[in-house]
Short mmCIF file of C-alpha atoms in Angstrom, two decimals:
data_model
loop_
_atom_site.label_atom_id
_atom_site.label_comp_id
_atom_site.label_asym_id
_atom_site.label_seq_id
_atom_site.Cartn_x
_atom_site.Cartn_y
_atom_site.Cartn_z
CA MET X 1 0.00 0.00 0.00
CA SER X 2 1.43 3.33 -0.97
CA ARG X 3 1.81 5.72 1.91
CA ARG X 4 2.35 8.99 0.15
CA ILE X 5 1.91 11.85 2.48
CA ASN X 6 -0.46 14.35 1.02
CA ILE X 7 -2.08 16.82 3.30
CA LYS X 8 -4.41 18.35 0.77
CA PRO X 9 -7.46 16.29 1.75
CA TYR X 10 -6.91 17.29 5.37
CA THR X 11 -6.47 20.99 4.66
CA ALA X 12 -9.55 20.90 2.42
CA LEU X 13 -11.51 19.30 5.21
CA PHE X 14 -10.18 21.85 7.66
CA ARG X 15 -11.34 24.61 5.34
CA ILE X 16 -14.87 23.31 4.88
CA ARG X 17 -15.31 22.63 8.59
CA PHE X 18 -14.01 26.12 9.27
CA THR X 19 -16.51 27.70 6.85
CA ASN X 20 -19.26 25.57 8.29
CA ALA X 21 -18.48 26.68 11.85
CA LEU X 22 -18.32 30.36 10.84
CA GLN X 23 -22.03 30.27 10.06
CA TYR X 24 -23.11 30.16 13.67
CA ARG X 25 -23.04 33.85 14.50
CA THR X 26 -25.77 33.84 17.10
CA ALA X 27 -24.06 31.04 18.99
CA ALA X 28 -20.85 33.06 18.88
CA ILE X 29 -22.55 36.18 20.24
CA ALA X 30 -24.18 34.21 23.04
CA GLY X 31 -20.81 32.65 23.78
CA ILE X 32 -19.10 36.02 23.96
CA VAL X 33 -21.66 37.32 26.45
CA THR X 34 -21.06 34.24 28.60
CA ASN X 35 -17.30 34.76 28.34
CA PHE X 36 -17.63 38.30 29.70
CA ALA X 37 -19.97 37.38 32.51
CA TRP X 38 -17.85 34.43 33.54
CA GLY X 39 -14.59 36.37 33.19
CA PHE X 40 -15.83 39.20 35.41
CA MET X 41 -17.14 36.80 37.99
CA LEU X 42 -13.82 34.99 38.18
CA ILE X 43 -11.83 38.20 38.39
CA LEU X 44 -14.09 39.59 41.11
CA ALA X 45 -13.76 36.36 43.07
CA PHE X 46 -9.98 36.46 42.72
CA SER X 47 -9.89 40.13 43.66
CA ALA X 48 -11.68 39.35 46.92
CA PHE X 49 -9.11 36.65 47.52
CA TYR X 50 -6.23 39.07 46.80
CA ASP X 51 -7.73 41.74 49.07
CA ALA X 52 -7.82 39.28 51.93
CA ASN X 53 -4.26 38.02 51.64
CA PRO X 54 -2.12 39.12 48.67
CA GLU X 55 0.96 37.26 50.00
CA ALA X 56 -0.72 33.85 49.86
CA SER X 57 -1.13 33.99 46.11
CA PRO X 58 1.22 32.18 43.74
CA MET X 59 0.39 34.59 40.91
CA THR X 60 0.15 38.40 40.91
CA PHE X 61 -3.29 39.90 40.39
CA GLN X 62 -2.16 41.24 37.01
CA GLN X 63 -1.11 37.73 35.95
CA THR X 64 -4.41 36.26 37.09
CA VAL X 65 -6.38 38.90 35.18
CA ALA X 66 -4.39 38.15 32.02
CA TYR X 67 -4.93 34.41 32.59
CA VAL X 68 -8.69 34.82 32.85
CA TRP X 69 -9.18 37.13 29.85
CA VAL X 70 -6.99 35.15 27.46
CA GLN X 71 -8.67 31.97 28.64
CA GLN X 72 -12.12 33.44 27.98
CA ALA X 73 -11.06 34.80 24.58
CA PHE X 74 -9.79 31.42 23.38
CA ILE X 75 -12.08 29.26 25.46
CA VAL X 76 -13.22 27.04 22.56
CA MET X 77 -9.65 26.11 21.79
CA PHE X 78 -8.83 25.13 25.34
CA PHE X 79 -11.85 23.52 26.95
CA MET X 80 -12.23 19.84 26.33
CA TRP X 81 -16.01 19.90 26.53
CA PHE X 82 -16.30 21.82 23.28
CA PHE X 83 -16.40 18.46 21.58
CA GLU X 84 -16.90 18.06 17.87
CA ASN X 85 -20.37 16.65 18.37
CA SER X 86 -20.80 15.73 14.73
CA ILE X 87 -18.28 12.92 15.29
CA PHE X 88 -20.34 11.40 18.09
CA GLU X 89 -23.46 11.79 15.98
CA ASP X 90 -21.77 10.14 13.01
CA ILE X 91 -20.77 7.14 15.08
CA GLU X 92 -24.08 6.81 16.87
CA SER X 93 -26.17 7.13 13.72
CA GLY X 94 -23.94 5.09 11.42
CA GLN X 95 -23.18 8.10 9.24
CA VAL X 96 -19.56 7.10 9.78
CA SER X 97 -20.09 4.74 6.82
CA TYR X 98 -19.55 7.68 4.52
CA ASP X 99 -16.38 8.71 6.35
CA MET X 100 -15.04 5.22 5.82
CA VAL X 101 -15.58 5.08 2.07
CA ARG X 102 -13.21 7.99 1.58
CA PRO X 103 -9.62 7.33 0.58
CA MET X 104 -8.28 8.99 3.68
CA ASP X 105 -7.24 8.09 7.12
CA LEU X 106 -10.15 8.39 9.55
CA TYR X 107 -7.96 9.59 12.40
CA GLY X 108 -6.56 12.41 10.28
CA ARG X 109 -10.02 13.24 9.03
CA TRP X 110 -11.52 13.65 12.47
CA PHE X 111 -8.48 15.40 13.83
CA SER X 112 -8.67 18.04 11.08
CA MET X 113 -12.38 18.50 11.63
CA ALA X 114 -12.12 18.83 15.40
CA ALA X 115 -9.20 21.24 15.16
CA ALA X 116 -10.94 23.32 12.48
CA ASN X 117 -14.08 23.55 14.55
CA ARG X 118 -12.16 24.87 17.53
CA VAL X 119 -10.04 27.34 15.58
CA ALA X 120 -13.00 28.68 13.60
CA ARG X 121 -15.13 29.26 16.66
CA ALA X 122 -12.23 30.84 18.52
CA ALA X 123 -11.56 33.15 15.57
CA LEU X 124 -15.15 34.37 15.77
CA ARG X 125 -15.12 34.82 19.49
CA CYS X 126 -11.67 36.01 20.53
CA ILE X 127 -11.55 39.49 18.98
CA PRO X 128 -14.47 41.15 20.83
CA VAL X 129 -13.35 39.66 24.13
CA LEU X 130 -9.76 40.79 23.61
CA ILE X 131 -10.73 44.31 22.51
CA VAL X 132 -12.89 44.90 25.55
CA ALA X 133 -10.33 43.33 27.87
CA PHE X 134 -7.66 45.69 26.49
CA ILE X 135 -9.71 48.84 27.17
CA LEU X 136 -11.12 47.96 30.58
CA PRO X 137 -10.04 50.22 33.46
CA GLU X 138 -7.15 49.10 35.66
CA PRO X 139 -6.71 46.74 37.43
CA PHE X 140 -9.06 44.66 35.26
CA ARG X 141 -7.29 45.53 32.04
CA LEU X 142 -5.51 42.86 30.02
CA ALA X 143 -1.85 43.76 29.46
CA LEU X 144 0.17 42.46 26.53
CA PRO X 145 3.37 40.62 27.43
CA GLY X 146 6.33 43.03 27.49
CA GLU X 147 8.53 41.15 25.05
CA LEU X 148 7.66 40.03 21.56
CA GLY X 149 9.42 36.70 22.15
CA ARG X 150 6.98 35.83 24.89
CA LEU X 151 4.06 36.50 22.56
CA GLY X 152 5.65 34.17 20.01
CA LEU X 153 6.10 31.45 22.63
CA PHE X 154 2.47 31.96 23.65
CA PHE X 155 1.27 31.28 20.09
CA LEU X 156 3.54 28.24 19.80
CA SER X 157 2.29 26.88 23.09
CA MET X 158 -1.30 27.63 22.15
CA ALA X 159 -0.93 25.61 18.95
CA LEU X 160 0.56 22.73 20.95
CA SER X 161 -2.22 22.88 23.50
CA VAL X 162 -4.89 22.74 20.76
CA GLY X 163 -3.05 19.64 19.52
CA VAL X 164 -3.06 18.09 22.99
CA VAL X 165 -6.73 18.94 23.61
CA VAL X 166 -7.80 17.55 20.22
CA SER X 167 -5.68 14.40 20.46
CA PHE X 168 -7.03 13.76 23.96
CA SER X 169 -10.59 14.29 22.71
CA MET X 170 -9.85 11.86 19.87
CA LEU X 171 -9.58 9.08 22.47
CA ILE X 172 -13.07 9.99 23.63
CA TYR X 173 -14.45 10.18 20.09
CA ILE X 174 -13.00 6.79 19.21
CA SER X 175 -14.30 5.21 22.41
CA ALA X 176 -17.80 6.04 21.14
CA PHE X 177 -17.34 3.07 18.80
CA PHE X 178 -17.26 0.83 21.86
CA THR X 179 -19.91 2.44 24.03
CA ILE X 180 -22.57 3.56 21.49
CA ASN X 181 -23.78 6.25 23.85
CA GLY X 182 -21.10 7.46 26.18
CA LEU X 183 -22.58 10.82 27.09
CA GLY X 184 -22.19 10.16 30.81
CA SER X 185 -18.54 9.18 30.76
CA ARG X 186 -17.84 11.95 28.27
CA VAL X 187 -19.18 14.60 30.65
CA VAL X 188 -17.26 13.20 33.61
CA VAL X 189 -13.96 12.97 31.72
CA ALA X 190 -14.36 16.47 30.30
CA SER X 191 -15.26 18.02 33.66
CA VAL X 192 -12.44 16.36 35.59
CA GLY X 193 -10.02 16.98 32.73
CA ASP X 194 -10.91 20.63 32.40
CA PHE X 195 -10.59 21.13 36.15
CA LEU X 196 -7.13 19.54 36.16
CA ALA X 197 -6.20 21.65 33.13
CA GLY X 198 -6.75 24.82 35.14
CA ALA X 199 -10.04 25.79 33.54
CA ILE X 200 -11.65 26.88 36.80
CA ILE X 201 -8.69 27.73 39.00
CA PRO X 202 -5.21 28.15 37.48
CA ILE X 203 -2.96 25.20 38.32
CA PRO X 204 -0.49 27.32 40.39
CA PHE X 205 -3.29 27.76 42.96
CA PHE X 206 -3.66 23.99 43.48
CA PRO X 207 -2.34 22.37 46.68
CA ASP X 208 1.22 21.15 46.09
CA THR X 209 0.77 17.44 45.39
CA LEU X 210 -2.21 17.98 43.12
CA ARG X 211 -0.36 20.82 41.42
CA VAL X 212 2.64 18.65 40.53
CA LEU X 213 0.39 15.83 39.32
CA ALA X 214 -1.69 18.20 37.20
CA GLU X 215 1.42 19.82 35.73
CA LEU X 216 2.86 16.48 34.67
CA SER X 217 -0.43 15.07 33.36
CA PRO X 218 -1.64 15.66 29.82
CA PHE X 219 -4.13 18.15 31.28
CA GLY X 220 -1.29 20.40 32.40
CA ALA X 221 -0.13 20.48 28.77
CA MET X 222 -3.41 22.05 27.68
CA GLN X 223 -4.51 25.64 28.49
CA ASN X 224 -2.26 25.91 31.51
CA MET X 225 0.88 26.40 29.41
CA PRO X 226 -0.08 29.17 26.96
CA LEU X 227 -1.99 31.07 29.63
CA LEU X 228 0.87 31.01 32.11
CA ILE X 229 3.28 32.05 29.35
CA PHE X 230 1.08 34.95 28.30
CA SER X 231 0.54 36.17 31.84
CA GLY X 232 4.27 36.05 32.51
CA HIS X 233 4.06 33.52 35.30
CA LEU X 234 6.20 30.99 33.47
CA ALA X 235 9.72 31.83 32.36
CA GLY X 236 13.17 30.35 31.84
CA ASP X 237 13.75 26.64 32.44
CA ALA X 238 10.24 26.01 33.70
CA LEU X 239 8.88 27.37 30.43
CA ILE X 240 11.14 25.18 28.29
CA ARG X 241 10.31 22.13 30.44
CA GLY X 242 6.63 22.86 29.98
CA LEU X 243 6.94 23.12 26.21
CA ILE X 244 8.82 19.83 26.06
CA LEU X 245 6.11 18.23 28.14
CA GLN X 246 3.50 19.56 25.70
CA VAL X 247 5.34 18.00 22.76
CA PHE X 248 5.74 14.77 24.73
CA TRP X 249 2.01 14.48 25.50
CA LEU X 250 1.04 15.43 21.97
CA ILE X 251 3.12 12.57 20.59
CA VAL X 252 1.93 10.06 23.20
CA LEU X 253 -1.72 10.96 22.66
CA LEU X 254 -1.41 10.83 18.87
CA LEU X 255 0.13 7.36 19.05
CA ALA X 256 -2.43 6.14 21.57
CA GLY X 257 -5.27 7.51 19.47
CA ARG X 258 -4.02 5.84 16.31
CA ALA X 259 -3.64 2.53 18.09
CA LEU X 260 -7.14 2.77 19.53
CA MET X 261 -8.53 3.72 16.12
CA GLY X 262 -6.89 0.66 14.58
CA ARG X 263 -8.57 -1.58 17.16
CA ALA X 264 -11.93 0.15 16.80
CA LEU X 265 -12.00 -0.21 13.03
CA LYS X 266 -11.26 -3.92 13.21
CA ARG X 267 -14.33 -4.57 15.27
CA VAL X 268 -16.45 -1.71 14.16
CA ILE X 269 -20.18 -2.17 14.06
CA VAL X 270 -21.85 0.40 11.97
CA GLN X 271 -25.24 1.28 13.35
CA GLY X 272 -28.37 1.29 11.26
CA GLY X 273 -29.39 -0.15 7.91
CA MET E 1 -14.59 -7.91 -11.12
CA ILE E 2 -16.24 -8.61 -7.79
CA THR E 3 -15.98 -12.03 -6.21
CA LEU E 4 -17.41 -13.00 -2.85
CA THR E 5 -16.80 -16.49 -1.55
CA GLY E 6 -18.38 -17.87 1.59
CA ILE E 7 -18.74 -14.53 3.35
CA CYS E 8 -20.08 -14.84 6.90
CA LYS E 9 -20.83 -12.10 9.35
CA ASP E 10 -22.30 -12.39 12.82
CA PHE E 11 -23.43 -9.59 15.06
CA ARG E 12 -23.66 -9.85 18.79
CA VAL E 13 -26.78 -8.07 19.90
CA ALA E 14 -27.43 -7.26 23.55
CA LYS E 15 -30.72 -8.77 24.60
CA ARG E 16 -32.88 -6.52 26.69
CA GLN E 17 -35.96 -7.62 28.42
CA SER E 18 -38.70 -5.26 29.36
CA GLY E 19 -39.26 -4.23 32.93
CA PHE E 20 -37.28 -2.21 35.43
CA GLY E 21 -35.82 -5.13 37.34
CA ARG E 22 -34.51 -6.73 34.19
CA ALA E 23 -33.04 -3.41 33.07
CA VAL E 24 -31.11 -3.07 36.34
CA ARG E 25 -29.92 -6.63 36.01
CA ALA E 26 -28.73 -5.91 32.48
CA LEU E 27 -26.42 -3.26 33.89
CA PHE E 28 -24.34 -5.99 35.48
CA LEU E 29 -25.08 -9.02 33.44
CA ARG E 30 -25.47 -8.58 29.73
CA GLU E 31 -27.02 -11.29 27.71
CA TYR E 32 -26.07 -11.46 24.11
CA GLU E 33 -27.68 -13.06 21.17
CA THR E 34 -25.80 -13.84 18.01
CA VAL E 35 -27.45 -12.80 14.81
CA HIS E 36 -26.15 -14.45 11.65
CA ALA E 37 -26.34 -11.49 9.32
CA LEU E 38 -24.61 -13.26 6.45
CA GLN E 39 -24.13 -16.98 6.03
CA ASN E 40 -21.92 -18.27 3.31
CA VAL E 41 -22.68 -15.54 0.79
CA SER E 42 -21.03 -16.10 -2.58
CA PHE E 43 -21.51 -14.43 -5.92
CA SER E 44 -19.45 -12.77 -8.57
CA ILE E 45 -20.13 -9.77 -10.74
CA SER E 46 -18.25 -9.02 -13.95
CA ASP E 47 -17.15 -5.63 -15.11
CA GLY E 48 -19.94 -3.59 -16.63
CA GLU E 49 -22.77 -5.63 -15.15
CA MET E 50 -25.80 -4.02 -13.57
CA VAL E 51 -27.15 -6.10 -10.72
CA GLY E 52 -30.18 -5.63 -8.51
CA TYR E 53 -29.60 -6.87 -5.00
CA ILE E 54 -32.92 -7.43 -3.33
CA GLY E 55 -34.37 -8.93 -0.20
CA PRO E 56 -36.66 -8.01 2.67
CA ASN E 57 -35.64 -5.65 5.45
CA GLY E 58 -32.89 -7.09 7.62
CA ALA E 59 -31.90 -9.71 5.04
CA GLY E 60 -28.28 -8.58 4.94
CA LYS E 61 -28.17 -6.32 1.89
CA SER E 62 -26.56 -3.37 3.60
CA THR E 63 -24.15 -5.59 5.49
CA THR E 64 -22.97 -7.08 2.21
CA ILE E 65 -22.51 -3.62 0.73
CA LYS E 66 -20.60 -2.45 3.78
CA ILE E 67 -18.28 -5.43 3.49
CA MET E 68 -17.72 -4.71 -0.19
CA CYS E 69 -16.93 -1.07 0.68
CA GLY E 70 -14.33 -2.07 3.26
CA ILE E 71 -16.34 -0.69 6.16
CA LEU E 72 -17.01 -4.01 7.85
CA THR E 73 -14.69 -6.95 8.29
CA PRO E 74 -16.47 -10.27 7.77
CA ASP E 75 -15.96 -13.17 10.17
CA GLY E 76 -15.21 -15.59 7.37
CA GLY E 77 -14.91 -15.91 3.63
CA THR E 78 -13.07 -13.92 1.02
CA CYS E 79 -13.93 -10.94 -1.08
CA GLN E 80 -11.88 -9.72 -4.01
CA ILE E 81 -12.76 -6.55 -5.83
CA ASN E 82 -10.46 -5.58 -8.70
CA GLY E 83 -7.81 -7.74 -7.09
CA ARG E 84 -8.06 -6.24 -3.62
CA THR E 85 -9.58 -7.29 -0.33
CA PRO E 86 -11.64 -4.24 0.64
CA TRP E 87 -11.13 -4.25 4.41
CA ARG E 88 -7.40 -4.96 4.15
CA GLU E 89 -6.64 -2.29 1.57
CA ARG E 90 -9.47 0.05 2.36
CA ILE E 91 -7.91 3.29 1.18
CA ALA E 92 -6.69 1.98 -2.18
CA HIS E 93 -9.97 0.15 -2.68
CA VAL E 94 -12.38 3.00 -1.94
CA ARG E 95 -10.57 5.25 -4.37
CA GLU E 96 -12.02 3.12 -7.18
CA ILE E 97 -15.56 2.79 -5.97
CA GLY E 98 -18.48 5.16 -5.58
CA VAL E 99 -21.14 4.66 -2.95
CA VAL E 100 -24.54 6.17 -2.32
CA PHE E 101 -26.25 5.31 0.94
CA GLY E 102 -29.75 6.49 0.18
CA GLN E 103 -30.66 6.92 3.82
CA ARG E 104 -27.69 9.13 4.65
CA SER E 105 -26.09 12.20 3.23
CA GLN E 106 -22.52 12.86 2.24
CA LEU E 107 -23.12 16.54 1.60
CA TRP E 108 -22.18 19.16 4.15
CA TRP E 109 -25.37 20.47 5.56
CA ASP E 110 -24.67 24.17 5.92
CA VAL E 111 -22.48 24.98 2.94
CA PRO E 112 -23.35 25.22 -0.77
CA VAL E 113 -23.42 21.88 -2.58
CA ILE E 114 -20.53 22.94 -4.81
CA ASP E 115 -18.29 23.24 -1.72
CA SER E 116 -19.04 19.62 -0.83
CA PHE E 117 -18.16 18.60 -4.39
CA GLU E 118 -14.87 20.47 -4.21
CA LEU E 119 -14.04 18.87 -0.90
CA ILE E 120 -14.67 15.45 -2.42
CA ARG E 121 -12.44 16.41 -5.35
CA ASP E 122 -9.66 17.29 -2.91
CA ILE E 123 -10.16 14.14 -0.86
CA TYR E 124 -9.90 11.88 -3.91
CA ARG E 125 -7.22 14.14 -5.39
CA THR E 126 -9.09 14.10 -8.68
CA ASP E 127 -7.26 16.24 -11.20
CA HIS E 128 -8.99 19.43 -12.21
CA ASN E 129 -9.77 18.50 -15.80
CA THR E 130 -11.40 15.20 -14.88
CA TYR E 131 -13.35 16.92 -12.12
CA ARG E 132 -14.49 19.75 -14.39
CA LYS E 133 -15.51 17.36 -17.15
CA ASN E 134 -17.42 15.04 -14.82
CA LEU E 135 -19.08 17.87 -13.00
CA ASP E 136 -20.24 19.65 -16.16
CA GLU E 137 -21.58 16.44 -17.58
CA LEU E 138 -23.36 15.36 -14.42
CA ILE E 139 -24.84 18.79 -13.78
CA GLU E 140 -26.26 18.88 -17.25
CA VAL E 141 -27.71 15.39 -17.23
CA LEU E 142 -29.16 15.68 -13.74
CA GLU E 143 -30.22 19.31 -14.20
CA LEU E 144 -28.49 20.72 -11.19
CA SER E 145 -26.98 23.99 -12.40
CA GLU E 146 -29.50 26.10 -10.51
CA ILE E 147 -28.89 24.58 -7.11
CA LEU E 148 -25.11 24.33 -6.94
CA LYS E 149 -24.88 27.37 -4.69
CA THR E 150 -27.69 26.22 -2.40
CA PRO E 151 -26.79 24.70 0.96
CA ALA E 152 -27.71 21.02 1.17
CA ARG E 153 -30.17 21.67 3.99
CA SER E 154 -32.38 23.75 1.66
CA LEU E 155 -32.63 21.11 -1.06
CA SER E 156 -35.63 18.89 -1.64
CA LEU E 157 -35.03 15.18 -1.21
CA GLY E 158 -35.06 14.63 -4.98
CA GLN E 159 -32.53 17.40 -5.58
CA ARG E 160 -30.39 16.16 -2.74
CA MET E 161 -30.37 12.59 -3.98
CA ARG E 162 -29.26 13.73 -7.42
CA CYS E 163 -26.46 15.70 -5.75
CA GLU E 164 -25.51 12.60 -3.73
CA ILE E 165 -25.16 10.65 -6.94
CA VAL E 166 -23.00 13.38 -8.47
CA ALA E 167 -20.83 13.37 -5.34
CA SER E 168 -20.21 9.63 -5.75
CA LEU E 169 -19.19 9.88 -9.38
CA LEU E 170 -16.81 12.84 -9.48
CA HIS E 171 -13.74 10.63 -9.14
CA ASP E 172 -14.61 8.30 -12.02
CA PRO E 173 -15.31 5.14 -10.02
CA LYS E 174 -15.29 1.84 -11.87
CA ILE E 175 -17.86 0.37 -9.53
CA LEU E 176 -20.90 2.06 -8.08
CA PHE E 177 -22.77 0.74 -5.07
CA LEU E 178 -26.22 2.22 -4.66
CA ASP E 179 -27.96 1.40 -1.41
CA GLU E 180 -31.59 2.41 -1.89
CA PRO E 181 -30.93 5.37 -4.18
CA THR E 182 -34.60 6.04 -4.90
CA ILE E 183 -35.93 5.83 -1.37
CA GLY E 184 -38.51 8.53 -0.73
CA LEU E 185 -38.27 10.10 -4.18
CA ASP E 186 -41.22 11.30 -6.22
CA VAL E 187 -41.98 9.72 -9.59
CA VAL E 188 -40.22 12.37 -11.65
CA SER E 189 -37.02 12.19 -9.60
CA LYS E 190 -37.13 8.40 -9.59
CA ILE E 191 -37.33 8.31 -13.35
CA ALA E 192 -34.51 10.84 -13.70
CA VAL E 193 -32.29 8.83 -11.36
CA ARG E 194 -33.05 5.54 -13.13
CA ARG E 195 -32.44 6.96 -16.56
CA PHE E 196 -29.18 8.37 -15.38
CA ILE E 197 -27.95 5.13 -13.80
CA LYS E 198 -28.81 3.27 -16.98
CA SER E 199 -26.89 5.65 -19.18
CA LEU E 200 -23.94 5.58 -16.80
CA ASN E 201 -23.78 1.82 -17.09
CA GLU E 202 -24.19 1.83 -20.85
CA GLU E 203 -21.90 4.72 -21.72
CA ARG E 204 -19.14 4.49 -19.17
CA GLY E 205 -19.39 0.76 -18.52
CA THR E 206 -19.59 1.36 -14.78
CA THR E 207 -20.41 -1.75 -12.81
CA VAL E 208 -23.51 -1.05 -10.74
CA LEU E 209 -24.83 -2.93 -7.75
CA LEU E 210 -28.12 -1.58 -6.56
CA THR E 211 -30.27 -2.43 -3.58
CA THR E 212 -33.84 -1.30 -3.50
CA HIS E 213 -37.31 -2.20 -2.37
CA ASP E 214 -38.80 -0.60 -5.42
CA MET E 215 -39.38 -3.32 -7.99
CA GLN E 216 -39.78 -0.78 -10.74
CA ASP E 217 -36.15 0.19 -10.17
CA ILE E 218 -35.24 -3.42 -10.73
CA GLU E 219 -37.43 -3.78 -13.81
CA ALA E 220 -36.00 -0.64 -15.33
CA LEU E 221 -32.39 -1.31 -14.50
CA ALA E 222 -31.28 -4.77 -13.56
CA GLU E 223 -30.46 -7.50 -16.03
CA ARG E 224 -29.56 -9.74 -13.18
CA ILE E 225 -31.07 -10.16 -9.75
CA ILE E 226 -29.56 -11.51 -6.58
CA LEU E 227 -32.04 -12.28 -3.85
CA ILE E 228 -30.92 -12.52 -0.26
CA GLY E 229 -33.01 -13.60 2.69
CA LYS E 230 -32.00 -14.32 6.29
CA GLY E 231 -28.38 -13.86 5.33
CA GLN E 232 -28.33 -16.41 2.52
CA ILE E 233 -28.36 -16.05 -1.23
CA LEU E 234 -31.60 -17.60 -2.45
CA PHE E 235 -31.73 -16.67 -6.08
CA ASP E 236 -29.20 -15.43 -8.57
CA GLY E 237 -30.21 -15.07 -12.17
CA GLY E 238 -31.71 -13.02 -14.95
CA MET E 239 -35.07 -11.36 -15.11
CA ALA E 240 -36.28 -14.09 -17.48
CA GLU E 241 -35.49 -16.85 -15.01
CA LEU E 242 -37.34 -14.97 -12.34
CA GLU E 243 -40.37 -14.70 -14.58
CA SER E 244 -40.32 -18.42 -15.26
CA CYS E 245 -40.82 -19.27 -11.61
CA ALA E 246 -43.71 -16.85 -11.18
CA PRO E 247 -47.33 -17.05 -12.33
CA GLU E 248 -48.10 -15.84 -15.84
CA GLY E 249 -48.55 -12.09 -16.24
CA ALA E 250 -47.32 -11.25 -12.77
CA THR E 251 -45.70 -7.88 -12.16
CA ALA E 252 -42.17 -7.72 -10.86
CA GLU E 253 -43.56 -6.90 -7.46
CA GLU E 254 -45.74 -9.99 -7.43
CA MET E 255 -42.89 -12.17 -8.63
CA VAL E 256 -40.69 -11.03 -5.80
CA ALA E 257 -43.50 -11.44 -3.31
CA ALA E 258 -43.93 -14.99 -4.64
CA LEU E 259 -40.22 -15.60 -4.17
CA TYR E 260 -40.25 -14.26 -0.61
CA LYS E 261 -43.15 -16.57 0.09
CA GLU E 262 -41.53 -19.56 -1.52
CA TYR E 263 -38.37 -19.15 0.58
CA GLU E 264 -40.32 -18.18 3.67
CA ILE E 265 -38.43 -14.96 4.27
#
């Protein structure tokens, strides 16, 4: 079997999924409103915490504010529970038949679709959130990182974290072949995973043991990294270590996902007539 | 050339009994039942043939098609299509076949139909000239020029089905599997689809395997009929042979009903 690498099918799929996702303007507007409400709530909660005891905090208030706004701006890229639901639907309904009669690798196909969905929705939603966050009064204003290099590292780390989030989600998509309806386990995994990723409280605020575990886990290689880089909390060796860990988890999850896909396709049962 | 020899496929189906107590019990102890979807299915189809694959609901038609498309792996038997085993060399195999699952859609719901076609072109890496030529031809024959810019969700079923057929033919497949291509269509669309399939087979020599419950499809299209029931091939022969085992002057529908009755399926 020839194994020529040609990415055109995948980029084409990325493009059409992107265009498809761009159509949902109302959903984007609703999302943006939620982002603001949630962002303010978090920042107010943290500000109460900082007023009480500023010394006890592992991050400065400025860093926390940056963490929250950038997280809200790019929320659809970072949060696991923004699943590509069409994949679950395809498996549950048997529509996956059509995906399997295409001369392309199913893993690559779903990966492109899931990544495109996240990037497209983030593209729609990030700009308004960022603009407002940049013009808010101090101390709630979002500050850009001082150095350009840090901004570059942020984008690199963000790309890696989208890769880690999508490749982790791929395991959940593929497991739908085995469970038929895994809504329950999906919700549990996504909630626990997002918590450990620092979606609710940044990982530096975790108690020590949990913090180290979360940092080393694949969840720590998700939003935690780009957000801590942007806010300026991570620097030097710790930053490099974190990036290496992101690459490590990305590779491990890709390999695990491909292996699981291979097994699933061997015993696949396509639903429906 | 399609050759199936002794294909078997079983499905394990979880048995559920009614009642709350039984449902709770099923959480811990699952009982399974094995359904023999295909038992020793063998047939071969030569290049350029047009075959109607018929049988009652649940007989195994779709399972056979899915095996021939490389989607399902059978539990036993061999299948060779143009020298390949579909499920072992899925990607190389599917490049040469076209498939329409009448009950599903391969078009992207929210984007214009033409975007779906272009995606399919990119996925199959069809070169631009072939794509252009096929598209122009198909659009003309199936009268689709007006709706190319319409999103699939706004199409009528008849329009959509014609687009589905176009989508399956853009990459010049040698073999076309049609799984209930006329399901739910009105008379005009049905006739258009049939006429088109016939001309495709005659002019391009595309091998066509078609499943349907509509006997008029079969009368209009198939020179040969394969009947499957309860996972076994019961009849394989020409229209004339079928007529000979049915009462005089019977319609195709009545002949098939007589066959179903004879084989108790």
